[in-house]
Short mmCIF file of C-alpha atoms in Angstrom, two decimals:
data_model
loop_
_atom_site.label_atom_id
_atom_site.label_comp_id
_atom_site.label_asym_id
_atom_site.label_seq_id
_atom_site.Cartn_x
_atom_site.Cartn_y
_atom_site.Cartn_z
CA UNK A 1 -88.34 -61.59 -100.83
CA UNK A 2 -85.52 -61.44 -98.63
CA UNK A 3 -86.14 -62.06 -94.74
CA UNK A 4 -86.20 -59.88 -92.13
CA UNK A 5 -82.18 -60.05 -91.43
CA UNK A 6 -80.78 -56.65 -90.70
CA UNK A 7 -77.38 -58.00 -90.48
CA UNK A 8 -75.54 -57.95 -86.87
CA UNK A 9 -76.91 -56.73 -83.68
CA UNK A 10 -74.25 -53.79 -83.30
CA UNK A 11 -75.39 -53.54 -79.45
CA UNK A 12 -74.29 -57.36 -79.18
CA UNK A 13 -70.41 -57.09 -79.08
CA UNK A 14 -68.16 -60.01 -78.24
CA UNK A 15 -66.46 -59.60 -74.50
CA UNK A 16 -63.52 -58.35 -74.71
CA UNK A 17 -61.15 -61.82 -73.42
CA UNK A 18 -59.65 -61.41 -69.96
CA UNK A 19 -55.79 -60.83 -69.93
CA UNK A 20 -54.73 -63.18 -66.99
CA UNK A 21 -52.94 -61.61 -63.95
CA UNK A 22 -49.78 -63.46 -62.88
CA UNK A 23 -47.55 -62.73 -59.84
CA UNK A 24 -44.35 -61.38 -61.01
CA UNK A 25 -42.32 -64.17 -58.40
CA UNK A 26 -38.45 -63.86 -58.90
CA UNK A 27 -37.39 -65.74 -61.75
CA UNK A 28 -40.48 -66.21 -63.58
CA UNK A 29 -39.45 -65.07 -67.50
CA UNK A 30 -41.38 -62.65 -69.13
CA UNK A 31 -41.20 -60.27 -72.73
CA UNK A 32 -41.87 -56.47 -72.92
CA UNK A 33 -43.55 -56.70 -76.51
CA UNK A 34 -42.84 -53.20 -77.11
CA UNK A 35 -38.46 -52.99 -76.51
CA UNK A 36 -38.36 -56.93 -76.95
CA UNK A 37 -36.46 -57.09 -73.99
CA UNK A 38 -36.59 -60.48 -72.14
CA UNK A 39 -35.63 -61.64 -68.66
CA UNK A 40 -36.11 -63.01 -65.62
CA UNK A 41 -38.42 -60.86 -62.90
CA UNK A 42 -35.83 -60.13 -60.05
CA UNK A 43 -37.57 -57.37 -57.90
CA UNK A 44 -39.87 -54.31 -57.90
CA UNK A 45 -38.10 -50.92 -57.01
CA UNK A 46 -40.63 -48.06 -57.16
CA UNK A 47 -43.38 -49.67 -58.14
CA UNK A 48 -41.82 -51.35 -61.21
CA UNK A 49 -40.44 -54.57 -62.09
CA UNK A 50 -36.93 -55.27 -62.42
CA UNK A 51 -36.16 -57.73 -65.51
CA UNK A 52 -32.62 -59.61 -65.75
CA UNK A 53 -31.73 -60.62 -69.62
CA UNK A 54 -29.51 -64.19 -69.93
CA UNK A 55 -26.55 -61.50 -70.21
CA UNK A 56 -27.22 -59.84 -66.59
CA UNK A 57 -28.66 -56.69 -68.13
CA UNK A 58 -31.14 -55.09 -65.66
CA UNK A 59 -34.10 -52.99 -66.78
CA UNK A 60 -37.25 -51.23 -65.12
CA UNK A 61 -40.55 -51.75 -66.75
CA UNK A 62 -43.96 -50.38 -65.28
CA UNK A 63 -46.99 -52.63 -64.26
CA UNK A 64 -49.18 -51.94 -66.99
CA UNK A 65 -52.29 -54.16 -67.50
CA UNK A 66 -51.35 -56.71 -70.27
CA UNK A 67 -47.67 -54.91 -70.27
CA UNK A 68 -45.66 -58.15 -70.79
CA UNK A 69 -45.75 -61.83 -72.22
CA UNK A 70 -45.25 -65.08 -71.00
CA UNK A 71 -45.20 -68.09 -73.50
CA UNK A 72 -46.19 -65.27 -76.31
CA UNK A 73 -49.30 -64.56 -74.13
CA UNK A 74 -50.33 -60.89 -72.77
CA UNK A 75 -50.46 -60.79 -69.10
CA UNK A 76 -50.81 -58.52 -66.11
CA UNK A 77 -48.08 -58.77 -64.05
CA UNK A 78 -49.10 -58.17 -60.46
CA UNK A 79 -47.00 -57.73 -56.89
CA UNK A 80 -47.15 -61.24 -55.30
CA UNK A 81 -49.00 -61.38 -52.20
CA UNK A 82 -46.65 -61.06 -48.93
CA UNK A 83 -46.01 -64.40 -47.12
CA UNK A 84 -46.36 -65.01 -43.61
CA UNK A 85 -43.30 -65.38 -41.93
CA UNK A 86 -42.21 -68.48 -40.14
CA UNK A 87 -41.70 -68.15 -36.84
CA UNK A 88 -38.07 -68.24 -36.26
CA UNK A 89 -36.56 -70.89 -33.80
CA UNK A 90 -34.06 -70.91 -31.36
CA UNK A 91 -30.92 -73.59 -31.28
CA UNK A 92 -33.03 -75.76 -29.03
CA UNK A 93 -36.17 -75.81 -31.90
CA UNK A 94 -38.53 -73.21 -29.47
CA UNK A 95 -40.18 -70.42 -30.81
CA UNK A 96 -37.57 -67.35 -30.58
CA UNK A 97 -38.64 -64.68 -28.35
CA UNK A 98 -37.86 -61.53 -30.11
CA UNK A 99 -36.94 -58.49 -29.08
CA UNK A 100 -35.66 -60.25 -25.53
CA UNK A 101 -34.76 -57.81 -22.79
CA UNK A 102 -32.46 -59.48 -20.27
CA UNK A 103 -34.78 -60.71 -17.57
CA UNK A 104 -33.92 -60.80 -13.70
CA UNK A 105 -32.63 -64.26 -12.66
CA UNK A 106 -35.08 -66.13 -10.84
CA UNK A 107 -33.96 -68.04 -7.53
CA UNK A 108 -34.00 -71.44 -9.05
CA UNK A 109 -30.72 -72.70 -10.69
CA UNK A 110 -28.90 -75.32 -12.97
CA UNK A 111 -25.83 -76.68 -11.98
CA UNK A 112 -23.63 -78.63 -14.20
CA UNK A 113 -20.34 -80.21 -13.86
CA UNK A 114 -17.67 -78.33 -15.57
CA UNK A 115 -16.87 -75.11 -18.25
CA UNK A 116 -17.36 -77.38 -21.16
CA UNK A 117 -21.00 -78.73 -20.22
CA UNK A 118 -21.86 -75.00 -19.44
CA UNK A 119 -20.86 -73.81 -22.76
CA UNK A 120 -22.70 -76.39 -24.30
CA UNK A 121 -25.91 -75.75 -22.63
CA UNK A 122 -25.72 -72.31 -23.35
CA UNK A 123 -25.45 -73.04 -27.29
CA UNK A 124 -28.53 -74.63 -27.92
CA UNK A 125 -30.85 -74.05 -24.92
CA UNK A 126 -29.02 -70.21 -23.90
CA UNK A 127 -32.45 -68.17 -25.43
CA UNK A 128 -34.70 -70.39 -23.55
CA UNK A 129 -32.95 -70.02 -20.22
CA UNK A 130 -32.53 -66.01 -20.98
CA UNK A 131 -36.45 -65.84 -21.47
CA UNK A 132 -37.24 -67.73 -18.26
CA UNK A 133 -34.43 -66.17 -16.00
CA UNK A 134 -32.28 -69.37 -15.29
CA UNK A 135 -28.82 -68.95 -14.13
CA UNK A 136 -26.60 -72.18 -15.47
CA UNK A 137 -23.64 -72.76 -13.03
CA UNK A 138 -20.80 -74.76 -13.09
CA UNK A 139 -19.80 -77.10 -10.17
CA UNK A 140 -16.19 -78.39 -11.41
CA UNK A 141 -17.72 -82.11 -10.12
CA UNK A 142 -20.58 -83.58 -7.98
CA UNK A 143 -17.89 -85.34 -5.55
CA UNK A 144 -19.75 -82.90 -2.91
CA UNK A 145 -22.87 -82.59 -4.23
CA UNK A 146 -25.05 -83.43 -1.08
CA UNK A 147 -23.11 -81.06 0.75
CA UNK A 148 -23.38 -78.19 -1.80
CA UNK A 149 -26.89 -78.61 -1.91
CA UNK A 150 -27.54 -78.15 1.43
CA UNK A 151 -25.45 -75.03 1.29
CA UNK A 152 -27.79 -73.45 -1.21
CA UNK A 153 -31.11 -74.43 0.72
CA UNK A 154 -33.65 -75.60 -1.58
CA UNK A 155 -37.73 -74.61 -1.56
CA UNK A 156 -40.48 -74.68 -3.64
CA UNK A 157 -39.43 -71.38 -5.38
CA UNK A 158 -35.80 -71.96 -5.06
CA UNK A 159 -35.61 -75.14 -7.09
CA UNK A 160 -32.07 -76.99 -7.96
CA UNK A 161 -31.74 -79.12 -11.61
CA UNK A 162 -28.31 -80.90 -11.49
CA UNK A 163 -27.04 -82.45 -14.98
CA UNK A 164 -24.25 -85.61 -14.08
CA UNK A 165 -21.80 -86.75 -16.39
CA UNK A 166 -22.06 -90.38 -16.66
CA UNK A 167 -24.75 -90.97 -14.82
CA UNK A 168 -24.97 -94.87 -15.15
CA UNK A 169 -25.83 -97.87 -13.27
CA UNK A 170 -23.03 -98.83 -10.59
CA UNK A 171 -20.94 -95.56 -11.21
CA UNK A 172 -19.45 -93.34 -8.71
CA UNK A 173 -21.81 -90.55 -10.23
CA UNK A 174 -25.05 -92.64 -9.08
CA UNK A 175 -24.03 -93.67 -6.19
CA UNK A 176 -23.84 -90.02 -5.22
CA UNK A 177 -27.23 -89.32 -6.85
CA UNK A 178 -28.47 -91.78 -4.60
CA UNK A 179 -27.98 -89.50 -1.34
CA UNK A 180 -29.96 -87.06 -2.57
CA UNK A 181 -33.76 -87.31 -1.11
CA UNK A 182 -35.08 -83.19 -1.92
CA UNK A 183 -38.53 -82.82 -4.07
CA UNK A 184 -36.91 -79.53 -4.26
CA UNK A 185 -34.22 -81.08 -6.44
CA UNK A 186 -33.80 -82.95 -9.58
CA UNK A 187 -31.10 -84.92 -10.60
CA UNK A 188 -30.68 -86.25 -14.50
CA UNK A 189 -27.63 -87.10 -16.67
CA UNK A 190 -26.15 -88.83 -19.86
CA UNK A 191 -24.35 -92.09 -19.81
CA UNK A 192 -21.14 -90.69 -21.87
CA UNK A 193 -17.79 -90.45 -20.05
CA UNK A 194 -17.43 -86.43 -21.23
CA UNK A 195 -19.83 -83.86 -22.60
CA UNK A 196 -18.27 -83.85 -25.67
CA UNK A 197 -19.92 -87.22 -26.47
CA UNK A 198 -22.77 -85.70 -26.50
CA UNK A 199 -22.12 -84.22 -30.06
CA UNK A 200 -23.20 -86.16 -32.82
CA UNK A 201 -19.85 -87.15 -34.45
CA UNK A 202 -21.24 -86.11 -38.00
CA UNK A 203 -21.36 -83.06 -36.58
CA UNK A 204 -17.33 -83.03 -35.59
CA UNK A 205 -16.75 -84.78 -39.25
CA UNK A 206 -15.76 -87.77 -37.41
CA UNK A 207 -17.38 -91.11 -37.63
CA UNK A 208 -17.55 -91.97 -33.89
CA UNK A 209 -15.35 -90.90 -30.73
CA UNK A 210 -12.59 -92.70 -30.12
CA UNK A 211 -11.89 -95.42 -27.40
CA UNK A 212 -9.33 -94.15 -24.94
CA UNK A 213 -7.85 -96.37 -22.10
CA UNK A 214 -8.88 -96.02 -18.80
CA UNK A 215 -5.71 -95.22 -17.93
CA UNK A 216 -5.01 -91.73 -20.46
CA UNK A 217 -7.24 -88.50 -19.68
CA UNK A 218 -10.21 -88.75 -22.10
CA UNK A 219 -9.97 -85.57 -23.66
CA UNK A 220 -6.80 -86.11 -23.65
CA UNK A 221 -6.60 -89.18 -25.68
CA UNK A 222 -9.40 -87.65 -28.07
CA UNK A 223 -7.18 -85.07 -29.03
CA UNK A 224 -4.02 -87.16 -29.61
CA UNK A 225 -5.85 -89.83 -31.31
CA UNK A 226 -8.03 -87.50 -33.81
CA UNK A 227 -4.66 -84.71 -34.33
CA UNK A 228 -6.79 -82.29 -32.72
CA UNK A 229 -3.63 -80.64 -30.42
CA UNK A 230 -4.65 -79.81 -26.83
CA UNK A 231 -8.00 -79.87 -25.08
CA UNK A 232 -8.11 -76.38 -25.52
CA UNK A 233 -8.39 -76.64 -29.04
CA UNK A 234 -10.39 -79.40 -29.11
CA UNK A 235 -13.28 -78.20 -27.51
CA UNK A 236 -13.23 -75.07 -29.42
CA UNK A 237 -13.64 -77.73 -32.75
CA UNK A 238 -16.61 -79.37 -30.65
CA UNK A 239 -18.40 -76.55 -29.65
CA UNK A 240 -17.82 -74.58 -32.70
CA UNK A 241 -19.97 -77.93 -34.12
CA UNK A 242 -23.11 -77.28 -32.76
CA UNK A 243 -25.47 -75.43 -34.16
CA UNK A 244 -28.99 -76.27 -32.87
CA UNK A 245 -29.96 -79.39 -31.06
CA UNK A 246 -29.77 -81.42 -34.01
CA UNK A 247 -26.16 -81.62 -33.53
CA UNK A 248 -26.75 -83.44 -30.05
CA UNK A 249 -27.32 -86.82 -28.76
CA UNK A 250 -30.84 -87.27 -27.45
CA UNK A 251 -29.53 -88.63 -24.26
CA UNK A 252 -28.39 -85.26 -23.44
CA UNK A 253 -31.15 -82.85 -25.16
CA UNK A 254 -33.96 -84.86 -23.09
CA UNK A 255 -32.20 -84.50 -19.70
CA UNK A 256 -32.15 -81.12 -20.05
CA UNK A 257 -35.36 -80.42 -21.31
CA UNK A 258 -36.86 -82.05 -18.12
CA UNK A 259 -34.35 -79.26 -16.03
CA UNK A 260 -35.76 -77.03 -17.39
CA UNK A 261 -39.20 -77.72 -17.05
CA UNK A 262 -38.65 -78.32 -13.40
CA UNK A 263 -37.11 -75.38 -12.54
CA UNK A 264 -39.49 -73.14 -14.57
CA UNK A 265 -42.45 -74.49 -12.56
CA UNK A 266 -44.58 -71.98 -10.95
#
């Protein structure tokens, strides 16, 4: 007699395997079984994917579940998830303000010593002084720097950040730092003859500035030594150098960083 087997429980069906879902990033290769078409995702437009074939066909193909194959494999192709953006950065490596409206200048001021420094400072640190309302002036030399400083008439809200061109010890330059006693008033420099050592020379395709005798104009000598015509055009190959602080010599980037801090102070 035959046991009680009544064959297969028809109410016990195998599950039905998942078909994995698979963002459709640009580039990933996939096959439409049905046209054979293969290619390389490259956007969505309407809700569709866009496929590339190796010969730069494009094609559309709707995001129906299991629609395509990867490896020989059904999958759903799905919209990759958006990812946050970044936040962008200024030359100077701050967060950029976006959307800046130009902001009224605040009392406080930077002077530096000539054209060139104040082009410079406005190249990498310009956003950050346009958020905070910072004026950068130049001074065409500190010879009368005690003098001019006076003239302006410092205060707690009316602060003064000088930047010195070689500012080192036993120079003309610190001897005239020297004079200054003003808590309203803060002096800092580099120890490079010209602002235009303080560009990385990587970043002018050179391997270091040149030594020019005492004697010859530095700039001067620069440009006669490194075929780079007159001064003119020489600092127009120097600035046009510089894109973001990396391009400068940390001497330089940390003095005015602390300018800026101190006349930003509340």
């Amino acid at each position: 007699m035959r046991s009680h087997d009544y064959g297969r429980d028809i109410l016990n069906t195998p599950k039905r395997k998942k078909v994995p879902e698979i963002p459709a990033e640009p580039g990933l290769v996939v096959e439409d079984p049905a046209s054979g078409f293969c290619g390389a995702v490259v956007k969505f437009e309407y809700g569709q994917v866009v496929l590339e074939d190796r010969h730069g066909r494009h094609r559309l193909f709707p995001l129906h579940p299991a629609g395509f194959l990867v490896d020989g494999r059904p999958v759903t192709l799905v919209k990759p998830a958006p990812q946050p953006q970044k936040p962008r950065v200024s030359a100077s490596g701050s967060v950029k303000v976006e959307g800046l409206r130009a902001k009224t200048a605040k009392a406080s001021r930077i002077w530096v010593e000539g054209k060139h420094d104040a082009e410079l400072v406005e190249r990498v640190w310009g956003h950050d002084l346009r958020v905070e309302g910072i004026v950068v002036e130049p001074l065409g030399g500190v010879d009368e720097l005690p003098g001019l400083i006076r003239e302006f008439g410092t205060a707690p809200h009316r602060r003064l950040g000088v930047l010195v061109d070689h500012l080192v010890a036993g120079s003309k330059e610190q001897r005239i730092v020297e004079q200054i006693h003003d808590d309203n008033v803060l002096v800092t420099g580099h120890p490079y003859v010209d602002i235009w050592q303080a560009v990385k020379p990587r970043a002018v395709k050179i391997e270091a500035w040149p030594v020019v005798p005492r004697d010859i104009g530095w700039k001067e000598g620069v440009c006669a030594q490194l075929g780079w015509g007159e001064t003119w055009e020489g600092w127009q190959r120097v600035l046009g150098a510089v894109s973001s602080y990396r391009d400068i010599e940390s001497d330089l980037l940390g003095a005015v960083e602390r300018l800026i801090d101190f006349v930003t102070v509340d």
